[in-house]
Coordinates of N, CA and C in Angstrom, one line a residue:
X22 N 105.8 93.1 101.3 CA 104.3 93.0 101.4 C 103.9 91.6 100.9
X23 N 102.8 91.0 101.8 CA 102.8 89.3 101.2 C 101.5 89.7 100.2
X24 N 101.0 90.9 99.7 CA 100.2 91.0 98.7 C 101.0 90.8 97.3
X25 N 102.0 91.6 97.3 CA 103.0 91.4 96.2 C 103.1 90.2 95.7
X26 N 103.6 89.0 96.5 CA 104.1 88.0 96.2 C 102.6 87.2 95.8
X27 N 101.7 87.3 96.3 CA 100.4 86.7 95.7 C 100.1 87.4 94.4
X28 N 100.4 88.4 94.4 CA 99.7 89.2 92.7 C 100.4 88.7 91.8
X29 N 102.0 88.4 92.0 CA 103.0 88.1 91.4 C 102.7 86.4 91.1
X30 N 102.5 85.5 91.8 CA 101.9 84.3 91.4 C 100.3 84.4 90.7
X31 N 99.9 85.4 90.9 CA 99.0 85.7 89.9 C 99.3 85.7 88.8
X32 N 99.8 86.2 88.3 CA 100.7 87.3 87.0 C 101.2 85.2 86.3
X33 N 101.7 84.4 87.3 CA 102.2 83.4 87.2 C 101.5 81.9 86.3
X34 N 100.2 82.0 87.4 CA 99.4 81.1 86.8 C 98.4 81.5 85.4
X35 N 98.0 80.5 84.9 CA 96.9 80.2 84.3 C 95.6 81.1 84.7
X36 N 95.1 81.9 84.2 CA 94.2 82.8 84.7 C 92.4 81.9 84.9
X37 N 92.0 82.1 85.3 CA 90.9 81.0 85.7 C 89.5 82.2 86.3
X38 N 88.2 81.5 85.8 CA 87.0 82.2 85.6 C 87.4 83.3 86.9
X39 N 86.7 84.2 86.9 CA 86.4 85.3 88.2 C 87.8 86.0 88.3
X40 N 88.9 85.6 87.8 CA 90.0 86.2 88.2 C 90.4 87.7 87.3
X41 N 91.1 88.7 87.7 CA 91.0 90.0 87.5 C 92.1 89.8 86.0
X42 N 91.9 90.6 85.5 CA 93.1 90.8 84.1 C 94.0 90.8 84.4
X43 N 95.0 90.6 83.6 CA 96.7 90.8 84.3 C 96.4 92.4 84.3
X44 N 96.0 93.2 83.5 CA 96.5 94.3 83.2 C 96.3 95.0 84.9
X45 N 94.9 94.8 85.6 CA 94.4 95.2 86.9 C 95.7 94.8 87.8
X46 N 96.4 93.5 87.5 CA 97.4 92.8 88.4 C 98.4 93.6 88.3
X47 N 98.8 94.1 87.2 CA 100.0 94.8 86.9 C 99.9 96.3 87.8
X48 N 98.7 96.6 87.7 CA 98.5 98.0 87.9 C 98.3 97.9 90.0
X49 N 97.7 96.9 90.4 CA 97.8 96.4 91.8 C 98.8 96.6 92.4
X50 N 99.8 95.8 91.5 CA 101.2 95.3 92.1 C 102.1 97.0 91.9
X51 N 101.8 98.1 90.6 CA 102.2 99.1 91.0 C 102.2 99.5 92.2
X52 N 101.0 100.2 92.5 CA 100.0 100.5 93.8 C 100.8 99.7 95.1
X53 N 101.1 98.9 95.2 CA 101.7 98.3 96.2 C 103.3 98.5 96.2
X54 N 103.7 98.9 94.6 CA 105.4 98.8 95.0 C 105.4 101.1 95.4
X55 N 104.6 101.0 94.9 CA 104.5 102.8 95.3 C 104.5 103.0 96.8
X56 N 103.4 102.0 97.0 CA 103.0 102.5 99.0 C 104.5 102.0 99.9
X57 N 105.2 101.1 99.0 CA 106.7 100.6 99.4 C 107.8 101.7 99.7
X58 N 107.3 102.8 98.5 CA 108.5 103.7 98.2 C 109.2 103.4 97.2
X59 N 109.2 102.5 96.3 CA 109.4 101.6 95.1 C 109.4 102.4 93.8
X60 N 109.3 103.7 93.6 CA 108.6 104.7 92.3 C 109.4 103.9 91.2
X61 N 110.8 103.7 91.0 CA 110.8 102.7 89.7 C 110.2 101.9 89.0
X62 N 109.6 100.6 90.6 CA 109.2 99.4 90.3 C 107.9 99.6 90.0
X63 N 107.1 100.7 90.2 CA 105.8 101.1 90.3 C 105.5 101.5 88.6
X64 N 106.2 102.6 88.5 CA 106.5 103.2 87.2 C 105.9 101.5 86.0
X65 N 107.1 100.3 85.8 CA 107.4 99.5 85.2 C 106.2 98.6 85.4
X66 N 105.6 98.7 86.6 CA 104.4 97.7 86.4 C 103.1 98.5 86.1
X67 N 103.0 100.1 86.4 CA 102.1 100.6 85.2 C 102.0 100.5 84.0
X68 N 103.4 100.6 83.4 CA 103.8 100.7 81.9 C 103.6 98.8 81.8
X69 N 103.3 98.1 82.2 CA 103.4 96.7 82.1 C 101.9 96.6 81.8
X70 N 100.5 97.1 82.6 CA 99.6 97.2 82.9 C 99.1 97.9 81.5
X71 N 99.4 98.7 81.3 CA 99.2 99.8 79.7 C 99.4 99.0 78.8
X72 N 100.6 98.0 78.9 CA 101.0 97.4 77.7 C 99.9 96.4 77.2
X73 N 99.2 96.0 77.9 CA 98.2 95.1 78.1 C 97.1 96.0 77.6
X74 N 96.9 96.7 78.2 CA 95.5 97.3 77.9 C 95.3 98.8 77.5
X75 N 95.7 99.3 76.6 CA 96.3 101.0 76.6 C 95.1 101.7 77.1
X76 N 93.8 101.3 77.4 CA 92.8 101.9 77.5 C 92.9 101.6 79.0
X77 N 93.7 101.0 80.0 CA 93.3 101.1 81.6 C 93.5 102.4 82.1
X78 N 92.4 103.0 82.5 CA 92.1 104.2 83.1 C 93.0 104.5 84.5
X79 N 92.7 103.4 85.4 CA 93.4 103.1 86.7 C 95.2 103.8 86.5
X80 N 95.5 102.7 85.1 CA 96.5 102.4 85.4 C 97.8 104.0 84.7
X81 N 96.5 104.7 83.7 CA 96.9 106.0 83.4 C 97.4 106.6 84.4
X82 N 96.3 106.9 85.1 CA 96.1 108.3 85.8 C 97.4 107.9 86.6
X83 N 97.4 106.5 87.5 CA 99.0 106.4 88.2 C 99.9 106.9 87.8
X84 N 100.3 106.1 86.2 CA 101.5 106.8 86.0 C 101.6 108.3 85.5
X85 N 100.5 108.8 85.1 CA 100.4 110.3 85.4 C 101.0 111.0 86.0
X86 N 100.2 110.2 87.7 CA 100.7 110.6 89.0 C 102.1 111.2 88.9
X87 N 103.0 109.8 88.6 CA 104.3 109.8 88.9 C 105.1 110.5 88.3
X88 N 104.4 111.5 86.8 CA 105.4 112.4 86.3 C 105.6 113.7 87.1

């Protein structure tokens, strides 16, 4: 997915006005390794996303999902 590879140079640069939290990026880039068929890689980038922000609601309920 060429979404991946842009969230992932997100994740990369310097975060700059208007730009989303990493934590939202982490939790994206799940979302996107899920719709892949990815459940490990998805899993690790929610737990990536949480680590960031223990209170992302989004990024709960996903890995909720996955248990």
């Amino acid at each position: 997915y060429r979404g991946m590879a842009a969230l992932k140079e997100c994740l990369a640069l310097p975060a700059a006005p208007g730009d989303p939290p990493p934590a939202a990026v982490h939790w994206r880039l799940g979302n996107l390794y899920l719709k892949a068929g990815d459940r490990s890689a998805a899993r690790l980038a929610y737990e990536a996303s949480l680590k960031l922000d223990p209170s992302f609601k989004e990024a709960q309920a996903a890995l909720a999902a996955l248990r």
